[in-house]
Amino acid sequence: MTQSLARLVKEIRSCTLCTEYLPLGPRPIIQVSSTAKILIVGQAPGSRVHETGIPFNDPSGDRLREWMGIDKEIFYDDKEIALVPMGFCFPGTGKSGDLPPRPECAATWRVQLLEQLPNIKLTIVVGQYAQAWHLDQGNKANLTETVVAWKSYWPKAIPLPHPSPRNNIWLKKNPWFEEEVLPSLRRKVKAVLK
């Protein structure tokens, strides 16, 4: 990690910008290195991830690793994979799941952090908030249309639905995702990590 990135990560991990809005308090969770080749952009940590301090340390992470065709050892190797959610802290829970990531996080940290990641070859963009910020042509009318259009972002980025078990119904309704998108994702991940 470069000195400038190390300083920035230290600032991020001590951030208290959104304290008044965070039911469990601030605990910014990221994994980065200037050598990382794959950037995974999620929404925000869930409560289990907040407890452990380990990104994607939950059933969503298990499914995401399966989708990518990699194990935990590779996934948590910051020299290879950067895990940078749109919001670094658990935002709380709403009626139908976790609340959206706090907007202050991206506005304050995102541009300067991404500038410190010069070796990214693939950005995996998980969920609608990440897609709205990260996709060059912008996201489509809804998440399904954005994921259907995955080839328009390829090979630089790939939009994915959230790997949460809450999305099992979406996955059943959209079998093309596992048949068409995931094999391409796995091949690209393997090629980038060689």
PDB file of C-alpha atoms in Angstrom:
ATOM      1  CA  MET A   1       0.000   0.000   0.000  1.00  0.00           C
ATOM      2  CA  THR A   2       1.350   3.420  -0.900  1.00  0.00           C
ATOM      3  CA  GLN A   3       1.816   5.973   1.861  1.00  0.00           C
ATOM      4  CA  SER A   4      -0.908   8.220   0.466  1.00  0.00           C
ATOM      5  CA  LEU A   5      -3.360   5.311   0.284  1.00  0.00           C
ATOM      6  CA  ALA A   6      -2.423   4.197   3.809  1.00  0.00           C
ATOM      7  CA  ARG A   7      -3.116   7.735   5.101  1.00  0.00           C
ATOM      8  CA  LEU A   8      -6.451   7.860   3.283  1.00  0.00           C
ATOM      9  CA  VAL A   9      -7.516   4.447   4.628  1.00  0.00           C
ATOM     10  CA  LYS A  10      -6.603   5.576   8.146  1.00  0.00           C
ATOM     11  CA  GLU A  11      -8.786   8.688   7.697  1.00  0.00           C
ATOM     12  CA  ILE A  12     -11.661   6.599   6.348  1.00  0.00           C
ATOM     13  CA  ARG A  13     -11.465   4.089   9.186  1.00  0.00           C
ATOM     14  CA  SER A  14     -11.632   6.899  11.738  1.00  0.00           C
ATOM     15  CA  CYS A  15     -14.500   8.720   9.980  1.00  0.00           C
ATOM     16  CA  THR A  16     -17.452   9.740  12.153  1.00  0.00           C
ATOM     17  CA  LEU A  17     -19.237  11.904   9.576  1.00  0.00           C
ATOM     18  CA  CYS A  18     -22.577  10.027   9.766  1.00  0.00           C
ATOM     19  CA  THR A  19     -22.537   9.005  13.433  1.00  0.00           C
ATOM     20  CA  GLU A  20     -25.942  10.526  14.228  1.00  0.00           C
ATOM     21  CA  TYR A  21     -27.595   8.427  11.475  1.00  0.00           C
ATOM     22  CA  LEU A  22     -25.948   5.075  12.234  1.00  0.00           C
ATOM     23  CA  PRO A  23     -27.877   2.880  14.704  1.00  0.00           C
ATOM     24  CA  LEU A  24     -24.790   0.802  15.564  1.00  0.00           C
ATOM     25  CA  GLY A  25     -22.354   3.702  15.333  1.00  0.00           C
ATOM     26  CA  PRO A  26     -19.559   4.169  12.808  1.00  0.00           C
ATOM     27  CA  ARG A  27     -17.367   1.255  11.777  1.00  0.00           C
ATOM     28  CA  PRO A  28     -16.049   1.931   8.275  1.00  0.00           C
ATOM     29  CA  ILE A  29     -15.255  -1.354   6.531  1.00  0.00           C
ATOM     30  CA  ILE A  30     -13.110  -1.513   3.408  1.00  0.00           C
ATOM     31  CA  GLN A  31     -10.351  -3.653   1.934  1.00  0.00           C
ATOM     32  CA  VAL A  32      -7.909  -1.947  -0.437  1.00  0.00           C
ATOM     33  CA  SER A  33      -4.403  -2.043  -1.830  1.00  0.00           C
ATOM     34  CA  SER A  34      -2.816  -0.082  -4.656  1.00  0.00           C
ATOM     35  CA  THR A  35      -2.025  -3.417  -6.375  1.00  0.00           C
ATOM     36  CA  ALA A  36      -5.642  -4.700  -6.414  1.00  0.00           C
ATOM     37  CA  LYS A  37      -6.835  -5.828  -9.859  1.00  0.00           C
ATOM     38  CA  ILE A  38     -10.520  -6.378  -9.108  1.00  0.00           C
ATOM     39  CA  LEU A  39     -12.744  -3.784  -7.453  1.00  0.00           C
ATOM     40  CA  ILE A  40     -15.952  -5.018  -5.863  1.00  0.00           C
ATOM     41  CA  VAL A  41     -18.420  -2.232  -5.170  1.00  0.00           C
ATOM     42  CA  GLY A  42     -21.277  -3.181  -2.884  1.00  0.00           C
ATOM     43  CA  GLN A  43     -23.969  -1.131  -1.189  1.00  0.00           C
ATOM     44  CA  ALA A  44     -22.983  -0.957   2.505  1.00  0.00           C
ATOM     45  CA  PRO A  45     -22.061  -3.470   5.204  1.00  0.00           C
ATOM     46  CA  GLY A  46     -24.875  -5.425   6.826  1.00  0.00           C
ATOM     47  CA  SER A  47     -25.201  -5.879  10.591  1.00  0.00           C
ATOM     48  CA  ARG A  48     -23.209  -9.150  10.615  1.00  0.00           C
ATOM     49  CA  VAL A  49     -20.375  -7.510   8.683  1.00  0.00           C
ATOM     50  CA  HIS A  50     -20.525  -4.555  11.096  1.00  0.00           C
ATOM     51  CA  GLU A  51     -20.094  -6.979  14.012  1.00  0.00           C
ATOM     52  CA  THR A  52     -17.094  -8.801  12.532  1.00  0.00           C
ATOM     53  CA  GLY A  53     -15.465  -5.950  10.611  1.00  0.00           C
ATOM     54  CA  ILE A  54     -14.924  -8.315   7.672  1.00  0.00           C
ATOM     55  CA  PRO A  55     -16.497  -7.300   4.338  1.00  0.00           C
ATOM     56  CA  PHE A  56     -18.979  -9.745   2.799  1.00  0.00           C
ATOM     57  CA  ASN A  57     -18.613 -12.048   5.814  1.00  0.00           C
ATOM     58  CA  ASP A  58     -22.171 -13.326   5.424  1.00  0.00           C
ATOM     59  CA  PRO A  59     -24.333 -15.471   3.115  1.00  0.00           C
ATOM     60  CA  SER A  60     -24.188 -12.706   0.474  1.00  0.00           C
ATOM     61  CA  GLY A  61     -20.409 -12.982   0.477  1.00  0.00           C
ATOM     62  CA  ASP A  62     -20.586 -16.772   0.161  1.00  0.00           C
ATOM     63  CA  ARG A  63     -22.787 -16.417  -2.911  1.00  0.00           C
ATOM     64  CA  LEU A  64     -20.662 -13.643  -4.418  1.00  0.00           C
ATOM     65  CA  ARG A  65     -17.508 -15.775  -4.074  1.00  0.00           C
ATOM     66  CA  GLU A  66     -19.370 -18.665  -5.712  1.00  0.00           C
ATOM     67  CA  TRP A  67     -20.463 -16.385  -8.567  1.00  0.00           C
ATOM     68  CA  MET A  68     -16.842 -15.278  -9.047  1.00  0.00           C
ATOM     69  CA  GLY A  69     -15.465 -18.815  -8.787  1.00  0.00           C
ATOM     70  CA  ILE A  70     -12.970 -17.965  -6.025  1.00  0.00           C
ATOM     71  CA  ASP A  71     -12.409 -18.947  -2.411  1.00  0.00           C
ATOM     72  CA  LYS A  72     -12.115 -16.815   0.718  1.00  0.00           C
ATOM     73  CA  GLU A  73      -8.321 -16.793   0.593  1.00  0.00           C
ATOM     74  CA  ILE A  74      -8.283 -15.044  -2.775  1.00  0.00           C
ATOM     75  CA  PHE A  75     -11.325 -12.885  -1.978  1.00  0.00           C
ATOM     76  CA  TYR A  76      -9.686 -11.455   1.143  1.00  0.00           C
ATOM     77  CA  ASP A  77      -6.280 -10.915  -0.465  1.00  0.00           C
ATOM     78  CA  ASP A  78      -6.195  -7.120  -0.664  1.00  0.00           C
ATOM     79  CA  LYS A  79      -3.286  -7.274  -3.111  1.00  0.00           C
ATOM     80  CA  GLU A  80      -5.735  -8.803  -5.618  1.00  0.00           C
ATOM     81  CA  ILE A  81      -9.219  -7.624  -4.628  1.00  0.00           C
ATOM     82  CA  ALA A  82     -10.448  -4.275  -3.307  1.00  0.00           C
ATOM     83  CA  LEU A  83     -13.783  -4.251  -1.469  1.00  0.00           C
ATOM     84  CA  VAL A  84     -15.131  -0.701  -1.481  1.00  0.00           C
ATOM     85  CA  PRO A  85     -18.853  -0.343  -0.726  1.00  0.00           C
ATOM     86  CA  MET A  86     -20.776   2.830  -1.529  1.00  0.00           C
ATOM     87  CA  GLY A  87     -21.246   3.369   2.208  1.00  0.00           C
ATOM     88  CA  PHE A  88     -18.546   2.123   4.570  1.00  0.00           C
ATOM     89  CA  CYS A  89     -20.809   1.727   7.630  1.00  0.00           C
ATOM     90  CA  PHE A  90     -23.980  -0.237   8.366  1.00  0.00           C
ATOM     91  CA  PRO A  91     -26.819   2.231   7.637  1.00  0.00           C
ATOM     92  CA  GLY A  92     -29.545   0.505   9.637  1.00  0.00           C
ATOM     93  CA  THR A  93     -32.590  -1.530   8.702  1.00  0.00           C
ATOM     94  CA  GLY A  94     -35.790  -0.422   7.002  1.00  0.00           C
ATOM     95  CA  LYS A  95     -39.096  -2.144   6.133  1.00  0.00           C
ATOM     96  CA  SER A  96     -37.670  -4.438   3.452  1.00  0.00           C
ATOM     97  CA  GLY A  97     -34.038  -4.864   4.431  1.00  0.00           C
ATOM     98  CA  ASP A  98     -31.049  -2.651   5.066  1.00  0.00           C
ATOM     99  CA  LEU A  99     -31.341   1.062   4.395  1.00  0.00           C
ATOM    100  CA  PRO A 100     -29.491   2.611   1.429  1.00  0.00           C
ATOM    101  CA  PRO A 101     -25.844   3.573   1.932  1.00  0.00           C
ATOM    102  CA  ARG A 102     -25.348   7.004   3.475  1.00  0.00           C
ATOM    103  CA  PRO A 103     -24.697   9.503   0.641  1.00  0.00           C
ATOM    104  CA  GLU A 104     -22.054  11.423   2.601  1.00  0.00           C
ATOM    105  CA  CYS A 105     -19.650   8.522   2.272  1.00  0.00           C
ATOM    106  CA  ALA A 106     -19.343   8.538  -1.520  1.00  0.00           C
ATOM    107  CA  ALA A 107     -19.350  12.337  -1.663  1.00  0.00           C
ATOM    108  CA  THR A 108     -16.504  12.562   0.851  1.00  0.00           C
ATOM    109  CA  TRP A 109     -14.246   9.616   0.039  1.00  0.00           C
ATOM    110  CA  ARG A 110     -15.020   7.847  -3.248  1.00  0.00           C
ATOM    111  CA  VAL A 111     -13.174   9.887  -5.898  1.00  0.00           C
ATOM    112  CA  GLN A 112      -9.949  10.244  -3.938  1.00  0.00           C
ATOM    113  CA  LEU A 113      -9.982   6.584  -2.931  1.00  0.00           C
ATOM    114  CA  LEU A 114     -10.535   5.280  -6.462  1.00  0.00           C
ATOM    115  CA  GLU A 115      -7.666   7.467  -7.705  1.00  0.00           C
ATOM    116  CA  GLN A 116      -5.405   5.398  -5.434  1.00  0.00           C
ATOM    117  CA  LEU A 117      -6.366   2.129  -7.202  1.00  0.00           C
ATOM    118  CA  PRO A 118      -4.527   2.350 -10.555  1.00  0.00           C
ATOM    119  CA  ASN A 119      -4.388  -1.374 -11.354  1.00  0.00           C
ATOM    120  CA  ILE A 120      -8.112  -2.215 -11.460  1.00  0.00           C
ATOM    121  CA  LYS A 121      -8.924  -4.365 -14.505  1.00  0.00           C
ATOM    122  CA  LEU A 122     -12.492  -5.311 -13.561  1.00  0.00           C
ATOM    123  CA  THR A 123     -15.105  -3.548 -11.457  1.00  0.00           C
ATOM    124  CA  ILE A 124     -17.904  -5.751 -10.131  1.00  0.00           C
ATOM    125  CA  VAL A 125     -20.822  -3.451  -9.389  1.00  0.00           C
ATOM    126  CA  VAL A 126     -23.316  -4.977  -6.960  1.00  0.00           C
ATOM    127  CA  GLY A 127     -26.778  -3.455  -6.578  1.00  0.00           C
ATOM    128  CA  GLN A 128     -28.554  -0.346  -7.795  1.00  0.00           C
ATOM    129  CA  TYR A 129     -26.768   2.317  -5.689  1.00  0.00           C
ATOM    130  CA  ALA A 130     -23.346   1.117  -6.786  1.00  0.00           C
ATOM    131  CA  GLN A 131     -24.514   0.837 -10.387  1.00  0.00           C
ATOM    132  CA  ALA A 132     -25.903   4.382 -10.432  1.00  0.00           C
ATOM    133  CA  TRP A 133     -22.493   5.745  -9.394  1.00  0.00           C
ATOM    134  CA  HIS A 134     -20.089   3.434 -11.227  1.00  0.00           C
ATOM    135  CA  LEU A 135     -21.466   2.568 -14.639  1.00  0.00           C
ATOM    136  CA  ASP A 136     -20.189   4.812 -17.431  1.00  0.00           C
ATOM    137  CA  GLN A 137     -23.449   4.842 -19.386  1.00  0.00           C
ATOM    138  CA  GLY A 138     -25.448   4.929 -16.176  1.00  0.00           C
ATOM    139  CA  ASN A 139     -27.812   2.291 -15.013  1.00  0.00           C
ATOM    140  CA  LYS A 140     -31.045   1.494 -16.837  1.00  0.00           C
ATOM    141  CA  ALA A 141     -34.632   1.917 -15.622  1.00  0.00           C
ATOM    142  CA  ASN A 142     -34.233  -0.848 -13.043  1.00  0.00           C
ATOM    143  CA  LEU A 143     -31.710  -3.368 -11.787  1.00  0.00           C
ATOM    144  CA  THR A 144     -32.913  -6.154 -14.078  1.00  0.00           C
ATOM    145  CA  GLU A 145     -32.533  -4.003 -17.199  1.00  0.00           C
ATOM    146  CA  THR A 146     -29.072  -2.931 -16.047  1.00  0.00           C
ATOM    147  CA  VAL A 147     -27.947  -6.529 -15.529  1.00  0.00           C
ATOM    148  CA  VAL A 148     -29.522  -7.595 -18.846  1.00  0.00           C
ATOM    149  CA  ALA A 149     -27.357  -4.918 -20.506  1.00  0.00           C
ATOM    150  CA  TRP A 150     -24.169  -6.218 -18.848  1.00  0.00           C
ATOM    151  CA  LYS A 151     -22.316  -6.548 -22.169  1.00  0.00           C
ATOM    152  CA  SER A 152     -22.520  -2.779 -22.707  1.00  0.00           C
ATOM    153  CA  TYR A 153     -20.270  -2.275 -19.633  1.00  0.00           C
ATOM    154  CA  TRP A 154     -17.985  -5.226 -20.389  1.00  0.00           C
ATOM    155  CA  PRO A 155     -15.051  -5.899 -20.047  1.00  0.00           C
ATOM    156  CA  LYS A 156     -14.285  -2.953 -17.743  1.00  0.00           C
ATOM    157  CA  ALA A 157     -17.257  -3.477 -15.423  1.00  0.00           C
ATOM    158  CA  ILE A 158     -20.082  -5.894 -14.793  1.00  0.00           C
ATOM    159  CA  PRO A 159     -23.334  -5.109 -12.979  1.00  0.00           C
ATOM    160  CA  LEU A 160     -24.724  -7.801 -10.697  1.00  0.00           C
ATOM    161  CA  PRO A 161     -27.832  -8.121  -8.569  1.00  0.00           C
ATOM    162  CA  HIS A 162     -27.159  -8.215  -4.858  1.00  0.00           C
ATOM    163  CA  PRO A 163     -26.118 -11.772  -3.914  1.00  0.00           C
ATOM    164  CA  SER A 164     -28.357 -11.700  -0.834  1.00  0.00           C
ATOM    165  CA  PRO A 165     -30.634 -14.672  -0.160  1.00  0.00           C
ATOM    166  CA  ARG A 166     -33.443 -12.067  -0.367  1.00  0.00           C
ATOM    167  CA  ASN A 167     -32.842 -12.131  -4.138  1.00  0.00           C
ATOM    168  CA  ASN A 168     -33.592 -15.841  -4.575  1.00  0.00           C
ATOM    169  CA  ILE A 169     -36.901 -14.973  -6.267  1.00  0.00           C
ATOM    170  CA  TRP A 170     -35.112 -12.660  -8.730  1.00  0.00           C
ATOM    171  CA  LEU A 171     -32.600 -15.410  -9.526  1.00  0.00           C
ATOM    172  CA  LYS A 172     -35.401 -17.933 -10.170  1.00  0.00           C
ATOM    173  CA  LYS A 173     -37.202 -15.477 -12.465  1.00  0.00           C
ATOM    174  CA  ASN A 174     -33.999 -14.703 -14.375  1.00  0.00           C
ATOM    175  CA  PRO A 175     -32.250 -18.020 -15.145  1.00  0.00           C
ATOM    176  CA  TRP A 176     -30.309 -16.328 -17.990  1.00  0.00           C
ATOM    177  CA  PHE A 177     -28.189 -14.637 -15.297  1.00  0.00           C
ATOM    178  CA  GLU A 178     -26.620 -17.889 -14.102  1.00  0.00           C
ATOM    179  CA  GLU A 179     -26.475 -19.358 -17.614  1.00  0.00           C
ATOM    180  CA  GLU A 180     -25.030 -16.365 -19.470  1.00  0.00           C
ATOM    181  CA  VAL A 181     -23.501 -13.839 -17.081  1.00  0.00           C
ATOM    182  CA  LEU A 182     -21.802 -15.973 -14.433  1.00  0.00           C
ATOM    183  CA  PRO A 183     -19.640 -18.080 -16.793  1.00  0.00           C
ATOM    184  CA  SER A 184     -18.308 -14.861 -18.378  1.00  0.00           C
ATOM    185  CA  LEU A 185     -17.691 -13.362 -14.947  1.00  0.00           C
ATOM    186  CA  ARG A 186     -15.764 -16.443 -13.777  1.00  0.00           C
ATOM    187  CA  ARG A 187     -13.592 -16.508 -16.901  1.00  0.00           C
ATOM    188  CA  LYS A 188     -12.784 -12.815 -16.558  1.00  0.00           C
ATOM    189  CA  VAL A 189     -11.958 -13.120 -12.834  1.00  0.00           C
ATOM    190  CA  LYS A 190      -9.661 -16.060 -13.553  1.00  0.00           C
ATOM    191  CA  ALA A 191      -7.917 -14.181 -16.365  1.00  0.00           C
ATOM    192  CA  VAL A 192      -7.451 -10.997 -14.311  1.00  0.00           C
ATOM    193  CA  LEU A 193      -6.051 -12.874 -11.294  1.00  0.00           C
ATOM    194  CA  LYS A 194      -3.470 -14.863 -13.319  1.00  0.00           C
TER     195      LYS A 194
END
